[in-house]
mmCIF file with all atom_site columns, C-alpha atoms and ligand atoms in Angstrom:
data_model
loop_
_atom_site.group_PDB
_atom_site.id
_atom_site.type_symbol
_atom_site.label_atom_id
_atom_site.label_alt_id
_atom_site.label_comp_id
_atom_site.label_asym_id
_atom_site.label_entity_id
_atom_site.label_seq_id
_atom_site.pdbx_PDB_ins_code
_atom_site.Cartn_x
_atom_site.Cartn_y
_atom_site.Cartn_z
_atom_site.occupancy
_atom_site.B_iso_or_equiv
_atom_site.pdbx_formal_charge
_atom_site.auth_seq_id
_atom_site.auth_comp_id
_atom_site.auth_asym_id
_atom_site.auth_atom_id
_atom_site.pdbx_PDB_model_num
ATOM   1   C CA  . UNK A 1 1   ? -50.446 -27.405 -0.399  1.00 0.00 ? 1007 UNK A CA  1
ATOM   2   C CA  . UNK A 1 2   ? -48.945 -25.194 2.537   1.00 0.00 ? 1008 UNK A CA  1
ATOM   3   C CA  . UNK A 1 3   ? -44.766 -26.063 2.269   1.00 0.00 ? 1009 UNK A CA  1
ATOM   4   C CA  . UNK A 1 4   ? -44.789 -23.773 5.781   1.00 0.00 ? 1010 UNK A CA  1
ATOM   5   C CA  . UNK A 1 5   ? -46.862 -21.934 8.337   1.00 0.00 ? 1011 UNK A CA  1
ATOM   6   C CA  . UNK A 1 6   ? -46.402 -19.333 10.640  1.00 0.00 ? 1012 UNK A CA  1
ATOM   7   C CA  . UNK A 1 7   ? -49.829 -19.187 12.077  1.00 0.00 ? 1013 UNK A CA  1
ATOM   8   C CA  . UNK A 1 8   ? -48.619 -16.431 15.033  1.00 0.00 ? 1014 UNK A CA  1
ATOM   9   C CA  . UNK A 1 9   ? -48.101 -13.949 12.302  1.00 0.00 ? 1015 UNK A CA  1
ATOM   10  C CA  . UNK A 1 10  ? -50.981 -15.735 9.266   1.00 0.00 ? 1016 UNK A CA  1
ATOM   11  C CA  . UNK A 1 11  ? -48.898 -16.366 6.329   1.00 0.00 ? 1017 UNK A CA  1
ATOM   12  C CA  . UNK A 1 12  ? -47.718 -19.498 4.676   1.00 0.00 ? 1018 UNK A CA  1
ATOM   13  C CA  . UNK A 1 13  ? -46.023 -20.169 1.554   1.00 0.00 ? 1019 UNK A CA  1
ATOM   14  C CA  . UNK A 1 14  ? -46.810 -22.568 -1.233  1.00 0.00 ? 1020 UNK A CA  1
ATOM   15  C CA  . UNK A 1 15  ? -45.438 -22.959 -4.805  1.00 0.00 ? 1021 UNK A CA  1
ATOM   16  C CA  . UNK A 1 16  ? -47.045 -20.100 -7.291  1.00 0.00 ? 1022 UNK A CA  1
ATOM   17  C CA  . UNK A 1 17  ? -49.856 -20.603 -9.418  1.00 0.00 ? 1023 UNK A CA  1
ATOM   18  C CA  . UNK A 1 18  ? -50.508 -19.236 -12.296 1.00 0.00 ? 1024 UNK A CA  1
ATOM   19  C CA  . UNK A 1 19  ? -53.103 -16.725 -11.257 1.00 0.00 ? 1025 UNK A CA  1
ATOM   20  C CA  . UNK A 1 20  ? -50.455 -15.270 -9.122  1.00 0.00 ? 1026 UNK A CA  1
ATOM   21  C CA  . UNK A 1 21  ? -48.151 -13.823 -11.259 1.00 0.00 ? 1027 UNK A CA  1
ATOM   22  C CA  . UNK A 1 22  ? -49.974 -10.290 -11.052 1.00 0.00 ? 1028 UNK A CA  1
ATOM   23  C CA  . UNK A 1 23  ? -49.366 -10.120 -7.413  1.00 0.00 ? 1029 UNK A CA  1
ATOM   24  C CA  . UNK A 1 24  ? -45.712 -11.470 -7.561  1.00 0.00 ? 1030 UNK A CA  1
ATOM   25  C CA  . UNK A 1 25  ? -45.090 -8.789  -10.270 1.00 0.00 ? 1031 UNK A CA  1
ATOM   26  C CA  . UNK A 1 26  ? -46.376 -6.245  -8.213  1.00 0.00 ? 1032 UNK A CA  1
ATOM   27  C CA  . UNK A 1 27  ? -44.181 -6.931  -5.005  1.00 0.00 ? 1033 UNK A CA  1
ATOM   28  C CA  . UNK A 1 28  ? -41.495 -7.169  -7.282  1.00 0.00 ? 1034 UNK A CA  1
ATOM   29  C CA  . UNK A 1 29  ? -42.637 -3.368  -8.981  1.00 0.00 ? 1035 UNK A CA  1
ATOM   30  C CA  . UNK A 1 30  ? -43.093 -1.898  -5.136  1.00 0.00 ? 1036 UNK A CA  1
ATOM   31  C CA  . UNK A 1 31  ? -39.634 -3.470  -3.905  1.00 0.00 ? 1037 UNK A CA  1
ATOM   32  C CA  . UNK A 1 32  ? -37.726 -2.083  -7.097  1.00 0.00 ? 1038 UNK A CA  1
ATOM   33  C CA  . UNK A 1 33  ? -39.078 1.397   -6.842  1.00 0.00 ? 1039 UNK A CA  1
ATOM   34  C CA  . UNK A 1 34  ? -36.570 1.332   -3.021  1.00 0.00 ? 1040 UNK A CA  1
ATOM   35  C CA  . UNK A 1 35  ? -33.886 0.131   -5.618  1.00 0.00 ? 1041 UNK A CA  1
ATOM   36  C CA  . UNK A 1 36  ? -33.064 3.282   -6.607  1.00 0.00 ? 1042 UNK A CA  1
ATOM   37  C CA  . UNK A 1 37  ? -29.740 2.520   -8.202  1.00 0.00 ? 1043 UNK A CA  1
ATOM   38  C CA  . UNK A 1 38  ? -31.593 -0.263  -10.927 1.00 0.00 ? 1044 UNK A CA  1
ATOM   39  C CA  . UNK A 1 39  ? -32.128 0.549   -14.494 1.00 0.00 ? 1045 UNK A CA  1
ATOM   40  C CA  . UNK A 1 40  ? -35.303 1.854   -15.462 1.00 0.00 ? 1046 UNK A CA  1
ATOM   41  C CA  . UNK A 1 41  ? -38.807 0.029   -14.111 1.00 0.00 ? 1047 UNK A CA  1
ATOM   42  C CA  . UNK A 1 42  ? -39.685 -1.128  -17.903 1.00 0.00 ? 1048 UNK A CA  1
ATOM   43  C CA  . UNK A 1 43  ? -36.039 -3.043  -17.983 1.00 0.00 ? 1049 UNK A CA  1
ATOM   44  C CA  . UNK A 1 44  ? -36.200 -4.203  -15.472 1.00 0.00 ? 1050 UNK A CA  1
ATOM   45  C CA  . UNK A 1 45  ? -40.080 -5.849  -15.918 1.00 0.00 ? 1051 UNK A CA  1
ATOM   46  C CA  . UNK A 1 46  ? -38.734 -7.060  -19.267 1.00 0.00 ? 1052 UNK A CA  1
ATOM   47  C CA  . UNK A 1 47  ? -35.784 -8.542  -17.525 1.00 0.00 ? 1053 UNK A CA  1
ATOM   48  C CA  . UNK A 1 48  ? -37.547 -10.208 -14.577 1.00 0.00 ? 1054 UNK A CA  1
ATOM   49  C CA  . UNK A 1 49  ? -40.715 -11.825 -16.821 1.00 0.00 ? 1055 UNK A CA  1
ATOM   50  C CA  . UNK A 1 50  ? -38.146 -13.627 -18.920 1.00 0.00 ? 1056 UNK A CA  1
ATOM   51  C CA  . UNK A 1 51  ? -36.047 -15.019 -15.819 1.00 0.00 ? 1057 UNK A CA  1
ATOM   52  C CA  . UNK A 1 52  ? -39.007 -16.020 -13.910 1.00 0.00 ? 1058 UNK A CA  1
ATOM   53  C CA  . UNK A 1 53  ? -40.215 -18.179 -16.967 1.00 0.00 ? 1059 UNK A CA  1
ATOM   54  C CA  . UNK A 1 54  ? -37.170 -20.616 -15.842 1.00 0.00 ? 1060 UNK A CA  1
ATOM   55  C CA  . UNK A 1 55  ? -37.940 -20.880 -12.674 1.00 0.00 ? 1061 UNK A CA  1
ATOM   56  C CA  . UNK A 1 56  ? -40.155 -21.926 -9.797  1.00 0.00 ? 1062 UNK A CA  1
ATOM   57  C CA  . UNK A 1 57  ? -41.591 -19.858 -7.918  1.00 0.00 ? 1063 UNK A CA  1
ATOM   58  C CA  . UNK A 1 58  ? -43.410 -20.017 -4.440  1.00 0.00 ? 1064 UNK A CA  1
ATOM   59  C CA  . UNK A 1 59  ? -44.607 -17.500 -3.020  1.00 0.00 ? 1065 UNK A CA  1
ATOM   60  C CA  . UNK A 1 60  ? -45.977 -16.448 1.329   1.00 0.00 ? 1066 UNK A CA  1
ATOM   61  C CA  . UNK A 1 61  ? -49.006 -15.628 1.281   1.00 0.00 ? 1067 UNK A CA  1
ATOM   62  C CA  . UNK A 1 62  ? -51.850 -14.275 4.371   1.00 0.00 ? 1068 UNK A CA  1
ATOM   63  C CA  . UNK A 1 63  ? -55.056 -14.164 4.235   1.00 0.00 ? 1069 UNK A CA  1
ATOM   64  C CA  . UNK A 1 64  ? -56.456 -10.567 3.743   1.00 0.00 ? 1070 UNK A CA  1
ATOM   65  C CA  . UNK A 1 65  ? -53.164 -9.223  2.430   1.00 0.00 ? 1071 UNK A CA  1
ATOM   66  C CA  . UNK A 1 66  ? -52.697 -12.015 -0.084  1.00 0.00 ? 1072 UNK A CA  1
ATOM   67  C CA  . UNK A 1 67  ? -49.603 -12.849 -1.347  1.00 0.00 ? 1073 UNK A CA  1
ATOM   68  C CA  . UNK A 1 68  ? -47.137 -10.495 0.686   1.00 0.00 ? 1074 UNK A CA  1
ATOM   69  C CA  . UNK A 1 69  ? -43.705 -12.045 -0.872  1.00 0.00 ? 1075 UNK A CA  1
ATOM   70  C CA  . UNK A 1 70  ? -41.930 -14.515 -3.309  1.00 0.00 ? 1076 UNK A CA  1
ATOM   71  C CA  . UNK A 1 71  ? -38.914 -16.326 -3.789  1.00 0.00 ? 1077 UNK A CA  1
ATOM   72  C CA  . UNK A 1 72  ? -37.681 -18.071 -7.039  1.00 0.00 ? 1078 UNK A CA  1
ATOM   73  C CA  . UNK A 1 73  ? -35.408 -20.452 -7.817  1.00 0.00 ? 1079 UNK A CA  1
ATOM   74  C CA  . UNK A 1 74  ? -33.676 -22.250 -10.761 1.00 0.00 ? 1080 UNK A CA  1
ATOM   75  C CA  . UNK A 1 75  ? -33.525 -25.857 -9.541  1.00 0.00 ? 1081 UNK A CA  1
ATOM   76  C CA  . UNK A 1 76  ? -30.717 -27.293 -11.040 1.00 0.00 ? 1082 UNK A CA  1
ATOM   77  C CA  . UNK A 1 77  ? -27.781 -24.640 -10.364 1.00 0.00 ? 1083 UNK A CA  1
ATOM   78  C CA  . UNK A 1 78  ? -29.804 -24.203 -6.432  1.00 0.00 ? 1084 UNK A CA  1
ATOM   79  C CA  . UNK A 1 79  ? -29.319 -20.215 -7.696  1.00 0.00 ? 1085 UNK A CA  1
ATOM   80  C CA  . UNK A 1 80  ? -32.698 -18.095 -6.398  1.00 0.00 ? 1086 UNK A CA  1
ATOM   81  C CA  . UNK A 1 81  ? -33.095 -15.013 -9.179  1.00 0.00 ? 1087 UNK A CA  1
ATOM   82  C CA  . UNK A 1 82  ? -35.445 -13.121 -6.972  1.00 0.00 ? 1088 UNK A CA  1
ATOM   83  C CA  . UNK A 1 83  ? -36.339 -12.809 -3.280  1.00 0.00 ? 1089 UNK A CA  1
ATOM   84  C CA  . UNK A 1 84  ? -39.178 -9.999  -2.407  1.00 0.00 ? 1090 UNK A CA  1
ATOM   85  C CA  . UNK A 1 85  ? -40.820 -9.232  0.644   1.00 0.00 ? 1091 UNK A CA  1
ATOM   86  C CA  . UNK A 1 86  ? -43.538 -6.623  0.782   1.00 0.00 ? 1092 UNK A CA  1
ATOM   87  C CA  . UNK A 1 87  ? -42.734 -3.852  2.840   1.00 0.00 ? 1093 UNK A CA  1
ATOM   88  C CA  . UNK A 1 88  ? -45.345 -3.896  5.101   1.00 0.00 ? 1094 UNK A CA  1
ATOM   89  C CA  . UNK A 1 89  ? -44.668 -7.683  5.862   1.00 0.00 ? 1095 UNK A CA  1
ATOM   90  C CA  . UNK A 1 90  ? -40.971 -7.137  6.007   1.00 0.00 ? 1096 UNK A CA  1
ATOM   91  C CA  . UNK A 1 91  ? -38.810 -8.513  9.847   1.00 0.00 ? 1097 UNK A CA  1
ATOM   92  C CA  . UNK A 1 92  ? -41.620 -11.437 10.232  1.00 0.00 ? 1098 UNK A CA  1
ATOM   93  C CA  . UNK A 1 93  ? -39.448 -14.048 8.844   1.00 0.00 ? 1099 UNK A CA  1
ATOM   94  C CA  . UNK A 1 94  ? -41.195 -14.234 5.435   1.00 0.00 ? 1100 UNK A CA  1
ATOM   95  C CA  . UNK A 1 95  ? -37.752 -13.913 4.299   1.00 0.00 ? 1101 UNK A CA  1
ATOM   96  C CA  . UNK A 1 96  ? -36.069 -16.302 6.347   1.00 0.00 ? 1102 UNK A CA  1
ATOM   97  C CA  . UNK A 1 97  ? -38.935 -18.788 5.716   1.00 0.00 ? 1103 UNK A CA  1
ATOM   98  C CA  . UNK A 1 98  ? -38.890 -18.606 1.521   1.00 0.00 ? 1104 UNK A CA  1
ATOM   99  C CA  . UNK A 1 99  ? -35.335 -19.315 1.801   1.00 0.00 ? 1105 UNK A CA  1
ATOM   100 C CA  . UNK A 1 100 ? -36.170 -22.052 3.875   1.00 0.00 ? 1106 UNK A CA  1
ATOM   101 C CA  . UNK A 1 101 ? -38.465 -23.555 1.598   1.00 0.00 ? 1107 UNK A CA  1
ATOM   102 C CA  . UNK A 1 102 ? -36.324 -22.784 -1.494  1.00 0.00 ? 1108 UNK A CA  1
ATOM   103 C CA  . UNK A 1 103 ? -33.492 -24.721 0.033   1.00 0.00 ? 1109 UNK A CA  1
ATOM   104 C CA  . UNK A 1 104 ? -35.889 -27.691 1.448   1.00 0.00 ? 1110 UNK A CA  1
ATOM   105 C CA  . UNK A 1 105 ? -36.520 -28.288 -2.476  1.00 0.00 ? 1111 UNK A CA  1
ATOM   106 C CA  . UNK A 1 106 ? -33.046 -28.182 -3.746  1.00 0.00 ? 1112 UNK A CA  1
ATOM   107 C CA  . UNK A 1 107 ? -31.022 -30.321 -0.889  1.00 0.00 ? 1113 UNK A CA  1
ATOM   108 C CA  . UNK A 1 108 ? -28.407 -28.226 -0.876  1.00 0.00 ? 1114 UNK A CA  1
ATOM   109 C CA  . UNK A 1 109 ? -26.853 -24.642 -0.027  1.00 0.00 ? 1115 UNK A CA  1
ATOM   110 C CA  . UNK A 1 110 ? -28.476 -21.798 -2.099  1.00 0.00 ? 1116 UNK A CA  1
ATOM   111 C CA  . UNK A 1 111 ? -26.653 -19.277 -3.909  1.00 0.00 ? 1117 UNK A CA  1
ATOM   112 C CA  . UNK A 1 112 ? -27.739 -15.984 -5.303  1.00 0.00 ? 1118 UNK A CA  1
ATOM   113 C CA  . UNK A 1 113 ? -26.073 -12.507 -6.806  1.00 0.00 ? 1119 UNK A CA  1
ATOM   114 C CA  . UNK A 1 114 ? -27.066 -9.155  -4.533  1.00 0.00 ? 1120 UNK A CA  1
ATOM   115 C CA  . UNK A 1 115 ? -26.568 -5.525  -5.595  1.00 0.00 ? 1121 UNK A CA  1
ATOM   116 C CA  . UNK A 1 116 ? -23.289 -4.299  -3.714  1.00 0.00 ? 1122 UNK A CA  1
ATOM   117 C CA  . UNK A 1 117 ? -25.753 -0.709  -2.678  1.00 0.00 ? 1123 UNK A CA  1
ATOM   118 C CA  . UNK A 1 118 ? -28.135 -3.182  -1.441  1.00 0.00 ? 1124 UNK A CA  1
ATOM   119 C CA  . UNK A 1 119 ? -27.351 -2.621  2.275   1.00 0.00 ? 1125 UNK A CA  1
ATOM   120 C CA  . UNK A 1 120 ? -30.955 -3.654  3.477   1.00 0.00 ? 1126 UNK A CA  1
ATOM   121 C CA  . UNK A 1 121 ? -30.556 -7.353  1.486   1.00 0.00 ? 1127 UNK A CA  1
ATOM   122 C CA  . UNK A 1 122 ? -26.966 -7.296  2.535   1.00 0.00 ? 1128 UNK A CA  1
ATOM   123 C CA  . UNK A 1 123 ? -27.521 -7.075  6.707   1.00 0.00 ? 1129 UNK A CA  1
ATOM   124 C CA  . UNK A 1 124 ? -30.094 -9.855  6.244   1.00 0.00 ? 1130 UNK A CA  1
ATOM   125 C CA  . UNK A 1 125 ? -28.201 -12.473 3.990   1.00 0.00 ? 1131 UNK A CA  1
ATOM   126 C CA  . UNK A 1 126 ? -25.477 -11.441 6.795   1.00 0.00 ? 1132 UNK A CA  1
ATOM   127 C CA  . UNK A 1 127 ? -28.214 -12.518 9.596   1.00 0.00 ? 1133 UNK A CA  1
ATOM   128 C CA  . UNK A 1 128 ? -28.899 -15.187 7.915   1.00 0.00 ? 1134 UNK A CA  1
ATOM   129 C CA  . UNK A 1 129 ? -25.313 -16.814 7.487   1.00 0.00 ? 1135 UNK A CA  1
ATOM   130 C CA  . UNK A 1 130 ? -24.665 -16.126 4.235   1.00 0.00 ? 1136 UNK A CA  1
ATOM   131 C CA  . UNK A 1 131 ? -20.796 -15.481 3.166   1.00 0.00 ? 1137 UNK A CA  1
ATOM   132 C CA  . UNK A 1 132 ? -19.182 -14.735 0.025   1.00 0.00 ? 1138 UNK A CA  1
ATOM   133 C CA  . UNK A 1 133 ? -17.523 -17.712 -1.270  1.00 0.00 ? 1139 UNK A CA  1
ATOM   134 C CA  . UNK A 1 134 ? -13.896 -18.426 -1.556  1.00 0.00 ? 1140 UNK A CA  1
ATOM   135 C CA  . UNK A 1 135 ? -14.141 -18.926 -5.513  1.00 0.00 ? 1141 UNK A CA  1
ATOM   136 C CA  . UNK A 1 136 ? -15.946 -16.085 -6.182  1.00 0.00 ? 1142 UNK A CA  1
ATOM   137 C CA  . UNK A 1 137 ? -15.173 -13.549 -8.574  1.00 0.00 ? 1143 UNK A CA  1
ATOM   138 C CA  . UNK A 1 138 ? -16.224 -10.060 -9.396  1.00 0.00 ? 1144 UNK A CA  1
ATOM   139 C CA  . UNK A 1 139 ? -19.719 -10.328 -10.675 1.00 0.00 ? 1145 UNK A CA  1
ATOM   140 C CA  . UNK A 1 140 ? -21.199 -8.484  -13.728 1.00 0.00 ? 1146 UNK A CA  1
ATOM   141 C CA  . UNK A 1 141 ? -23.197 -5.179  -13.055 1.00 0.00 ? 1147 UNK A CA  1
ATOM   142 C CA  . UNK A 1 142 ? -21.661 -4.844  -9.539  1.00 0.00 ? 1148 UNK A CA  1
ATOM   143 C CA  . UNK A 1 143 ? -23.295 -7.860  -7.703  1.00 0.00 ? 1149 UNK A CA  1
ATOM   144 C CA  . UNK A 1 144 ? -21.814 -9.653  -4.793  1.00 0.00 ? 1150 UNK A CA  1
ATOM   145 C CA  . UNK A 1 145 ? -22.202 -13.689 -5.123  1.00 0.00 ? 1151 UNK A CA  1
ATOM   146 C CA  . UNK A 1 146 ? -23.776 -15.089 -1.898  1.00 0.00 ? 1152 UNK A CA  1
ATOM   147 C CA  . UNK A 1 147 ? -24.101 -18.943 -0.470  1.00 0.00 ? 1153 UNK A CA  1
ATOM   148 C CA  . UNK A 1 148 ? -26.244 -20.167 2.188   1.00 0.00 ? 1154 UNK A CA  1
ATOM   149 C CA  . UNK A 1 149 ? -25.329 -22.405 5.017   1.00 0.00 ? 1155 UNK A CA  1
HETATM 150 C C1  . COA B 2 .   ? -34.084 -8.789  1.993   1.00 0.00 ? 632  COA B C1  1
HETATM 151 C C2  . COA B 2 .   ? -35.532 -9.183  2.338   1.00 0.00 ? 632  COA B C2  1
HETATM 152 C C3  . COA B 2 .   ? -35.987 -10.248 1.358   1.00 0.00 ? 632  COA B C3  1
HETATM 153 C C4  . COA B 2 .   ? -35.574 -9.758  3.762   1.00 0.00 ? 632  COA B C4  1
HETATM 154 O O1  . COA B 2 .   ? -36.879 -10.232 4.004   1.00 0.00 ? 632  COA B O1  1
HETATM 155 P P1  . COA B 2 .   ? -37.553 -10.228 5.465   1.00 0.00 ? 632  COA B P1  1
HETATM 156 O O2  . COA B 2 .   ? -38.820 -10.959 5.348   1.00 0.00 ? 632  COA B O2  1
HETATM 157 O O3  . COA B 2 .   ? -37.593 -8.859  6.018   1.00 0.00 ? 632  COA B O3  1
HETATM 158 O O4  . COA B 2 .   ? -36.485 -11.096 6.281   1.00 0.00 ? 632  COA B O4  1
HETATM 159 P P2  . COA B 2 .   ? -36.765 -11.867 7.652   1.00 0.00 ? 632  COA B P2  1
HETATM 160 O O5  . COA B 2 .   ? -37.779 -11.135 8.461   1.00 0.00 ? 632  COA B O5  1
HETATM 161 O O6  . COA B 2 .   ? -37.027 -13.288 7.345   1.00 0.00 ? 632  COA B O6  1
HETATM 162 O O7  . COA B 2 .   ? -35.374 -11.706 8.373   1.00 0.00 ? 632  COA B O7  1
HETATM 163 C C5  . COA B 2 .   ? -34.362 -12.698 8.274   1.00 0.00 ? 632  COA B C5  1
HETATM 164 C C6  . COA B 2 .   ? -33.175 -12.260 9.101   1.00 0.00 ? 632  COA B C6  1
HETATM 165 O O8  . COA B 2 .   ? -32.597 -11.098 8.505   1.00 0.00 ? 632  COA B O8  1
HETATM 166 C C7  . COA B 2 .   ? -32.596 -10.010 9.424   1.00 0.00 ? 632  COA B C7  1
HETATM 167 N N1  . COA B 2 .   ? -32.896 -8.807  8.660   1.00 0.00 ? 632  COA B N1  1
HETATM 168 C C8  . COA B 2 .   ? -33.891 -8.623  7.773   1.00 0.00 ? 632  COA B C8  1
HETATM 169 N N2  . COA B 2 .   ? -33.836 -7.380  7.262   1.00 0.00 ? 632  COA B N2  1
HETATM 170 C C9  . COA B 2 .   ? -32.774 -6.786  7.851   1.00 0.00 ? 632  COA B C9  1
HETATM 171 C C10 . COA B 2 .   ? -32.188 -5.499  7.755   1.00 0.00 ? 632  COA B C10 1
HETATM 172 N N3  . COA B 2 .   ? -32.710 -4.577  6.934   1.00 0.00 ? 632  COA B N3  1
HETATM 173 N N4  . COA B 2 .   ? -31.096 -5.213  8.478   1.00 0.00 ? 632  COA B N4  1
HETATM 174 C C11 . COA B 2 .   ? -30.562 -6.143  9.323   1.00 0.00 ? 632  COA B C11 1
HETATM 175 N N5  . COA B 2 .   ? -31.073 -7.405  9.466   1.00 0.00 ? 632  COA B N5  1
HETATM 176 C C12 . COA B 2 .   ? -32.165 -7.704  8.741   1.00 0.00 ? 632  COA B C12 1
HETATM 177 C C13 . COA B 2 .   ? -33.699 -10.327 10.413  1.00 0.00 ? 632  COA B C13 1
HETATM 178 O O9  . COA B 2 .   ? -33.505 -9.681  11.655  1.00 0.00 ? 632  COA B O9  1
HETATM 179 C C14 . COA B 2 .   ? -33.588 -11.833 10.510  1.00 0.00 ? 632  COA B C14 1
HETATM 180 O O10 . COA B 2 .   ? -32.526 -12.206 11.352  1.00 0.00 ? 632  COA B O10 1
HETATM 181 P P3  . COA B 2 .   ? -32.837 -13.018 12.705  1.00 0.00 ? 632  COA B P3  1
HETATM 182 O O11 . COA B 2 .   ? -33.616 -14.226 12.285  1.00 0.00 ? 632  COA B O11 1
HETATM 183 O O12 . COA B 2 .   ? -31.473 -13.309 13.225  1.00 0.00 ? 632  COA B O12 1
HETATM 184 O O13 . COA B 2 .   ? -33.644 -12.076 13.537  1.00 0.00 ? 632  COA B O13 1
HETATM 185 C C15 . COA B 2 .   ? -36.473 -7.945  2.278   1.00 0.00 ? 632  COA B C15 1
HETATM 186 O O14 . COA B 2 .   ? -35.891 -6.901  3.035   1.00 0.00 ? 632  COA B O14 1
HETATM 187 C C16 . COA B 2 .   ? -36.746 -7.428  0.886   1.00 0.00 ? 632  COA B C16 1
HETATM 188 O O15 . COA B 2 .   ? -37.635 -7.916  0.196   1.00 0.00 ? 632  COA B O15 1
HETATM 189 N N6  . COA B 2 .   ? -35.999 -6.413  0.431   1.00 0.00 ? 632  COA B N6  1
HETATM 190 C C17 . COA B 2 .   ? -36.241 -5.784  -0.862  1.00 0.00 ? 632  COA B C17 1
HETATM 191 C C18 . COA B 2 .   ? -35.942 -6.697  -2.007  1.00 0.00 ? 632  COA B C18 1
HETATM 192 C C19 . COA B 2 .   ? -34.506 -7.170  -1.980  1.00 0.00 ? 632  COA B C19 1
HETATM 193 O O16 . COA B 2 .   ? -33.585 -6.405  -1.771  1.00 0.00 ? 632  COA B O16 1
HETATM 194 N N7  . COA B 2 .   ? -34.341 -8.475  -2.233  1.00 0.00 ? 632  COA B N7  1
HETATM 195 C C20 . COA B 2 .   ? -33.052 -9.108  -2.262  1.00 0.00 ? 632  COA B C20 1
HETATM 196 C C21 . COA B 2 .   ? -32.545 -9.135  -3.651  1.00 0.00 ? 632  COA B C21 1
HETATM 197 S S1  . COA B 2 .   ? -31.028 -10.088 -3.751  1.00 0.00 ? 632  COA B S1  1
#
């Protein structure tokens, strides 16, 4: 079941399936290799199979690309581990639209932890209306805590 359409630009997201998890690891793989500052690819892999088992995931979707981004989220605590956009599919709103559907579920402002170097994630959070929070402290491994509106 389609959670949202853009039919203009031919993608819609839906909550993952099983059968997806190859393509969701594989945007993840292609986003991390931009992420130059991360630990190595294998850590990484390790690290993101074993958080996604906790969470839901839905992912955007078009029709000859196939499935072109992701977002997950851990339902209770409205925190969202991971939020990938191909590339190629990045500036459409995929982004915009996973959070969108991510924060439809939980009822309630989203939160998440981004990489300080992570200028590109940083500018669009900022777009978005994200802000730091007055509570927050200094995260582990150099993150910045986000909220939603
Ligand atoms: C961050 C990311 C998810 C954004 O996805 P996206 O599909 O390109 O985002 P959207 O097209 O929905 O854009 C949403 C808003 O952010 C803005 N935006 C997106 N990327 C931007 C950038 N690099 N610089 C400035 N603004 C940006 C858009 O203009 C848009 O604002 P608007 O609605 O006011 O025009 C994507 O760049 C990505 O996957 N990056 C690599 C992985 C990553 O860093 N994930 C975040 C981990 S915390």
């Amino acid at each position: 079941m389609s959670l949202m359409s853009h039919p203009a630009a031919g993608w819609s997201i839906r909550r993952a399936k099983q059968p997806d998890r190859g393509a969701v690891e594989d945007v993840f793989v292609r986003s991390l290799r931009e992420m130059a500052w991360r630990r190595s690819q294998t850590d990484e892999l390790i690290r993101f199979r074993q958080t996604i088992l906790a969470a839901e995931v839905f992912v955007a979707e078009e029709a000859v690309a196939g499935i072109i981004g992701f977002v997950s989220l851990e339902g209770l605590t409205a925190y969202v581990p991971h939020l990938f956009v191909d590339e190629n599919w990045r500036l459409c709103g995929v982004g915009r639209g996973l959070l969108d559907v991510a924060r439809d579920q939980v009822g309630q402002p989203l939160k998440l932890d981004v990489d300080r170097q992570n200028a590109l994630a940083i500018n669009a959070y900022s777009a978005m209306g994200w802000t730091v929070p007055a509570t927050a402290g200094r995260r582990p491994g150099d993150q910045i805590r986000l909220v939603s509106p």
